[in-house]
C-alpha cells in the first residue's frame, strides 16, 4: 500500500508503535508500516467496512466477528481493500488469547500491517495517545507553515541573509542545510548538532562529496533561470515538508540571491566602469578623477595591488560539484584577502576575476602582501586539486599611474601562470627576465632583479661575495667546466665544487635548470655593467 500524497505530517504506523502505549504490542506482520495514520477506528460492529475510511488504524477485539470463521477470514482482505493503515487486534477475550493463523497468513500475503495487543490495554488509552500525536504533528505543521511564511516575508521585506535563511530552513526541516548560490559564488551551511560533530570542516571541498552523496537536492529555478541548489542532508528529525511549503522555500532563497546580486552588481558595475576608464582613457585632471572616486569611497593616492584570476575547466563533470568547488574557492579567497587591505574590490573582466586591494601608503607590511596572498592562495589550491586556477599578482603601486602599472603586471603574471599545467599563482616578481621587458622604471627594475637573483652575493657586508661572484663569472666563461675553472681561478678542483654549491644555496637557483642559469648569467652581466 502506498501513502497518499498530502499526508506528509501524518504519523506512520511504525512511528506510532514507538509510543509508550504500544510498548508491549507484538507485530505479527511488519510490512506496510510506513502507511500514514489519520485516526483510530474502534471496530465492534459486523458492518464495520461501511464506516471505516482510508488511512485509519483499526483497533478491535473481534467481538462482532469471533463466532463467524468466514468474517474472520474476510477481515484482513477487506481492510486491505479499504486502504486502512493497519489493524491492531486484542485476542485475549474473544479469540482464545491468540490471533487466528488465517488472519496472520492473509496479512503476510497482502503485506498488511497486523499488530497483536496485550491483555489489559485500554482502547480509550490508544485513542488518546494517537489523537495526542496527531494534534502534536498538526501543531508542528502549522508552526512550520507559519515559519515558511515568515521566512518569505522577511526575505522580501527585511532582507534576510543567506545564512539566516539556511538556519531557518534547518529549523523547519530538522535536517542539515547546504545552499549553493550559483549567481554570486556563495555557499551557506547550517548543520544540525549531530552533523556538526560529523562534519567538523564544512568549508572543505571534500565536505560536498560526502554531504551531497545522500542529500535531497532541489534546484532553485525561477523564470527559467537556475539560481543554485538547496541540499537537505543528514538524519531526518521529523516528517517530510509538504510540496507547497518546499516550493515556497525554493522561491524565498532566489529572492535573497537576486537582491544580493542586484545590490553588489550595481556597486561593482559603477566602480568597474570607473576603474577601466582610468586604465584606458587619457586622464587630464587628477582632482576631477578623485572627485569621481570619492563616490565609491576610493582614494586614488593609495597604494594598490591587483590580483587577476582565471578559473579553468573543473576536474569533475558533475555540475553541482563544480559549483560547490567554485563557491569554496571564492569563500576561501574572501577569507585570504579579508583584513589584508583597507579597501578590497572585486571586478569581472571577460570571465576573469580582478581583486583590487588598496591601503594608505603608511600601512605597514603592504609591500609584503603580494607574497603573503600568493603563498596562501597556492597552499589552498594545492589542497584542493579539483580546482584549476591561474592567478597573477602585481606589486604595490600608488596613484592613477600605479593602477595602470598594477594592471600591466597582473596581466603579464596571469599570462605566464596560465601557460602552465594545473593551478599556478605567480607574482610579477616571479617572472624574472620578463619583468625587465615591461618595466616602467628600468633602472629600479634592474636593481631589484639583480638583488632578487644574486641575493647576498651582491651584499657589500657579505665577506665572500666578491669571491663567489668571481667563481660564478668563471662558471659562465668556462661553460661550467670545473677543471678549467680551477685552472683559471688557481684553486683546487674541490674548492670550485664547494663554491658552486654555496652559490646555489645562497641564490636558491640550480645550475642544472636552464632558466635559472640564464637568469643568473643576465643578473651577473647587469651587475657587472652597472658597477664597472
PDB file of C-alpha atoms in Angstrom, residues 116-254:
ATOM      1  CA  UNK A 116      -1.304  -8.081  18.443  1.00  0.00           C
ATOM      2  CA  UNK A 117      -2.250  -6.023  21.513  1.00  0.00           C
ATOM      3  CA  UNK A 118      -1.518  -7.224  25.055  1.00  0.00           C
ATOM      4  CA  UNK A 119      -4.177  -8.044  27.606  1.00  0.00           C
ATOM      5  CA  UNK A 120      -5.073  -5.181  29.861  1.00  0.00           C
ATOM      6  CA  UNK A 121      -4.566  -2.414  27.310  1.00  0.00           C
ATOM      7  CA  UNK A 122      -7.491   0.002  27.110  1.00  0.00           C
ATOM      8  CA  UNK A 123      -8.802   1.133  23.754  1.00  0.00           C
ATOM      9  CA  UNK A 124      -9.531   4.609  25.122  1.00  0.00           C
ATOM     10  CA  UNK A 125      -5.840   4.966  26.009  1.00  0.00           C
ATOM     11  CA  UNK A 126      -4.894   4.038  22.449  1.00  0.00           C
ATOM     12  CA  UNK A 127      -7.340   6.563  21.029  1.00  0.00           C
ATOM     13  CA  UNK A 128      -5.997   9.305  23.313  1.00  0.00           C
ATOM     14  CA  UNK A 129      -2.334   8.548  22.577  1.00  0.00           C
ATOM     15  CA  UNK A 130      -2.885   8.566  18.804  1.00  0.00           C
ATOM     16  CA  UNK A 131      -5.040  11.704  18.982  1.00  0.00           C
ATOM     17  CA  UNK A 132      -2.369  13.491  21.036  1.00  0.00           C
ATOM     18  CA  UNK A 133       0.294  12.574  18.492  1.00  0.00           C
ATOM     19  CA  UNK A 134      -1.886  13.779  15.622  1.00  0.00           C
ATOM     20  CA  UNK A 135      -2.515  17.060  17.437  1.00  0.00           C
ATOM     21  CA  UNK A 136       1.197  17.497  18.118  1.00  0.00           C
ATOM     22  CA  UNK A 137       2.022  16.965  14.479  1.00  0.00           C
ATOM     23  CA  UNK A 138      -0.743  19.272  13.279  1.00  0.00           C
ATOM     24  CA  UNK A 139       0.615  21.957  15.591  1.00  0.00           C
ATOM     25  CA  UNK A 140       4.114  21.378  14.233  1.00  0.00           C
ATOM     26  CA  UNK A 141       2.767  21.583  10.679  1.00  0.00           C
ATOM     27  CA  UNK A 142       1.085  24.885  11.481  1.00  0.00           C
ATOM     28  CA  UNK A 143       4.259  26.242  13.033  1.00  0.00           C
ATOM     29  CA  UNK A 144       6.264  25.127  10.004  1.00  0.00           C
ATOM     30  CA  UNK A 145       3.785  26.776   7.672  1.00  0.00           C
ATOM     31  CA  UNK A 146       3.982  29.982   9.703  1.00  0.00           C
ATOM     32  CA  UNK A 147       7.797  29.787   9.746  1.00  0.00           C
ATOM     33  CA  UNK A 148       7.932  29.407   5.966  1.00  0.00           C
ATOM     34  CA  UNK A 149       5.564  32.321   5.591  1.00  0.00           C
ATOM     35  CA  UNK A 150       7.688  34.410   7.935  1.00  0.00           C
ATOM     36  CA  UNK A 151      10.824  33.406   6.029  1.00  0.00           C
ATOM     37  CA  UNK A 152       9.258  34.500   2.755  1.00  0.00           C
ATOM     38  CA  UNK A 153       8.088  37.786   4.290  1.00  0.00           C
ATOM     39  CA  UNK A 154      11.482  38.542   5.869  1.00  0.00           C
ATOM     40  CA  UNK A 155      13.276  37.727   2.639  1.00  0.00           C
ATOM     41  CA  UNK A 156      11.078  40.159   0.720  1.00  0.00           C
ATOM     42  CA  UNK A 157      10.709  42.991   3.229  1.00  0.00           C
ATOM     43  CA  UNK A 158      13.619  42.843   5.667  1.00  0.00           C
ATOM     44  CA  UNK A 159      16.309  41.230   3.591  1.00  0.00           C
ATOM     45  CA  UNK A 160      17.141  38.024   5.470  1.00  0.00           C
ATOM     46  CA  UNK A 161      20.695  36.910   4.689  1.00  0.00           C
ATOM     47  CA  UNK A 162      21.582  33.603   3.077  1.00  0.00           C
ATOM     48  CA  UNK A 163      22.964  32.330   6.409  1.00  0.00           C
ATOM     49  CA  UNK A 164      19.746  33.308   8.192  1.00  0.00           C
ATOM     50  CA  UNK A 165      17.687  31.521   5.557  1.00  0.00           C
ATOM     51  CA  UNK A 166      19.823  28.374   5.853  1.00  0.00           C
ATOM     52  CA  UNK A 167      19.434  28.386   9.645  1.00  0.00           C
ATOM     53  CA  UNK A 168      15.660  28.825   9.341  1.00  0.00           C
ATOM     54  CA  UNK A 169      15.354  26.005   6.804  1.00  0.00           C
ATOM     55  CA  UNK A 170      17.340  23.785   9.181  1.00  0.00           C
ATOM     56  CA  UNK A 171      14.881  24.548  11.990  1.00  0.00           C
ATOM     57  CA  UNK A 172      11.885  23.955   9.727  1.00  0.00           C
ATOM     58  CA  UNK A 173      13.103  20.676   8.249  1.00  0.00           C
ATOM     59  CA  UNK A 174      15.116  19.320  11.177  1.00  0.00           C
ATOM     60  CA  UNK A 175      17.898  18.499   8.709  1.00  0.00           C
ATOM     61  CA  UNK A 176      21.265  19.961   7.816  1.00  0.00           C
ATOM     62  CA  UNK A 177      21.198  22.503   5.010  1.00  0.00           C
ATOM     63  CA  UNK A 178      23.612  23.497   2.247  1.00  0.00           C
ATOM     64  CA  UNK A 179      22.687  26.315  -0.123  1.00  0.00           C
ATOM     65  CA  UNK A 180      24.768  26.861  -3.256  1.00  0.00           C
ATOM     66  CA  UNK A 181      24.366  30.335  -4.727  1.00  0.00           C
ATOM     67  CA  UNK A 182      25.392  29.855  -8.358  1.00  0.00           C
ATOM     68  CA  UNK A 183      24.953  33.550  -9.186  1.00  0.00           C
ATOM     69  CA  UNK A 184      27.223  35.139  -6.581  1.00  0.00           C
ATOM     70  CA  UNK A 185      29.571  32.167  -5.959  1.00  0.00           C
ATOM     71  CA  UNK A 186      28.465  31.827  -2.329  1.00  0.00           C
ATOM     72  CA  UNK A 187      27.502  28.952  -0.094  1.00  0.00           C
ATOM     73  CA  UNK A 188      25.821  28.722   3.262  1.00  0.00           C
ATOM     74  CA  UNK A 189      25.844  25.711   5.574  1.00  0.00           C
ATOM     75  CA  UNK A 190      23.608  25.181   8.608  1.00  0.00           C
ATOM     76  CA  UNK A 191      24.309  21.890  10.372  1.00  0.00           C
ATOM     77  CA  UNK A 192      22.281  20.099  12.984  1.00  0.00           C
ATOM     78  CA  UNK A 193      24.111  19.372  16.248  1.00  0.00           C
ATOM     79  CA  UNK A 194      24.667  15.752  15.221  1.00  0.00           C
ATOM     80  CA  UNK A 195      26.036  16.682  11.806  1.00  0.00           C
ATOM     81  CA  UNK A 196      28.234  19.423  13.289  1.00  0.00           C
ATOM     82  CA  UNK A 197      30.188  16.638  15.020  1.00  0.00           C
ATOM     83  CA  UNK A 198      30.297  14.584  11.830  1.00  0.00           C
ATOM     84  CA  UNK A 199      31.399  17.453   9.557  1.00  0.00           C
ATOM     85  CA  UNK A 200      33.971  19.456  11.558  1.00  0.00           C
ATOM     86  CA  UNK A 201      35.129  21.316   8.404  1.00  0.00           C
ATOM     87  CA  UNK A 202      32.093  22.118   6.227  1.00  0.00           C
ATOM     88  CA  UNK A 203      34.151  24.620   4.229  1.00  0.00           C
ATOM     89  CA  UNK A 204      36.418  21.871   2.845  1.00  0.00           C
ATOM     90  CA  UNK A 205      35.871  20.623  -0.701  1.00  0.00           C
ATOM     91  CA  UNK A 206      35.626  17.005   0.492  1.00  0.00           C
ATOM     92  CA  UNK A 207      32.581  18.002   2.555  1.00  0.00           C
ATOM     93  CA  UNK A 208      30.465  18.426  -0.563  1.00  0.00           C
ATOM     94  CA  UNK A 209      31.043  14.913  -1.890  1.00  0.00           C
ATOM     95  CA  UNK A 210      30.095  13.330   1.426  1.00  0.00           C
ATOM     96  CA  UNK A 211      27.163  15.594   2.244  1.00  0.00           C
ATOM     97  CA  UNK A 212      25.682  15.569  -1.250  1.00  0.00           C
ATOM     98  CA  UNK A 213      26.002  11.807  -1.680  1.00  0.00           C
ATOM     99  CA  UNK A 214      22.717  11.057   0.092  1.00  0.00           C
ATOM    100  CA  UNK A 215      21.217  14.540   0.122  1.00  0.00           C
ATOM    101  CA  UNK A 216      17.836  15.549  -1.222  1.00  0.00           C
ATOM    102  CA  UNK A 217      18.712  18.011  -3.980  1.00  0.00           C
ATOM    103  CA  UNK A 218      16.355  20.792  -5.008  1.00  0.00           C
ATOM    104  CA  UNK A 219      17.418  23.040  -7.850  1.00  0.00           C
ATOM    105  CA  UNK A 220      16.172  26.619  -7.451  1.00  0.00           C
ATOM    106  CA  UNK A 221      14.759  27.616 -10.826  1.00  0.00           C
ATOM    107  CA  UNK A 222      12.763  30.800 -11.315  1.00  0.00           C
ATOM    108  CA  UNK A 223      11.608  32.163 -14.674  1.00  0.00           C
ATOM    109  CA  UNK A 224      13.775  29.596 -16.413  1.00  0.00           C
ATOM    110  CA  UNK A 225      16.956  30.711 -14.592  1.00  0.00           C
ATOM    111  CA  UNK A 226      18.874  28.487 -12.183  1.00  0.00           C
ATOM    112  CA  UNK A 227      19.961  30.262  -9.004  1.00  0.00           C
ATOM    113  CA  UNK A 228      21.694  27.261  -7.449  1.00  0.00           C
ATOM    114  CA  UNK A 229      20.747  24.235  -5.384  1.00  0.00           C
ATOM    115  CA  UNK A 230      19.310  23.530  -1.939  1.00  0.00           C
ATOM    116  CA  UNK A 231      20.645  20.369  -0.280  1.00  0.00           C
ATOM    117  CA  UNK A 232      18.908  18.750   2.690  1.00  0.00           C
ATOM    118  CA  UNK A 233      21.017  16.012   4.240  1.00  0.00           C
ATOM    119  CA  UNK A 234      21.765  14.126   7.422  1.00  0.00           C
ATOM    120  CA  UNK A 235      19.348  12.239   9.639  1.00  0.00           C
ATOM    121  CA  UNK A 236      15.717  13.296   9.378  1.00  0.00           C
ATOM    122  CA  UNK A 237      14.184  14.643  12.574  1.00  0.00           C
ATOM    123  CA  UNK A 238      10.569  14.939  11.536  1.00  0.00           C
ATOM    124  CA  UNK A 239       8.219  14.379   8.603  1.00  0.00           C
ATOM    125  CA  UNK A 240       8.845  15.464   5.048  1.00  0.00           C
ATOM    126  CA  UNK A 241       7.953  19.002   4.074  1.00  0.00           C
ATOM    127  CA  UNK A 242       4.711  19.264   2.112  1.00  0.00           C
ATOM    128  CA  UNK A 243       5.453  20.142  -1.537  1.00  0.00           C
ATOM    129  CA  UNK A 244       3.758  23.537  -1.239  1.00  0.00           C
ATOM    130  CA  UNK A 245       5.920  24.619   1.694  1.00  0.00           C
ATOM    131  CA  UNK A 246       9.061  23.347  -0.040  1.00  0.00           C
ATOM    132  CA  UNK A 247       8.060  25.314  -3.120  1.00  0.00           C
ATOM    133  CA  UNK A 248       7.762  28.487  -1.024  1.00  0.00           C
ATOM    134  CA  UNK A 249      11.237  27.929   0.429  1.00  0.00           C
ATOM    135  CA  UNK A 250      12.671  27.412  -3.052  1.00  0.00           C
ATOM    136  CA  UNK A 251      11.135  30.774  -4.006  1.00  0.00           C
ATOM    137  CA  UNK A 252      12.474  32.580  -0.929  1.00  0.00           C
ATOM    138  CA  UNK A 253      16.130  31.717  -1.499  1.00  0.00           C
ATOM    139  CA  UNK A 254      16.345  33.105  -5.079  1.00  0.00           C
TER     140      UNK A 254
END
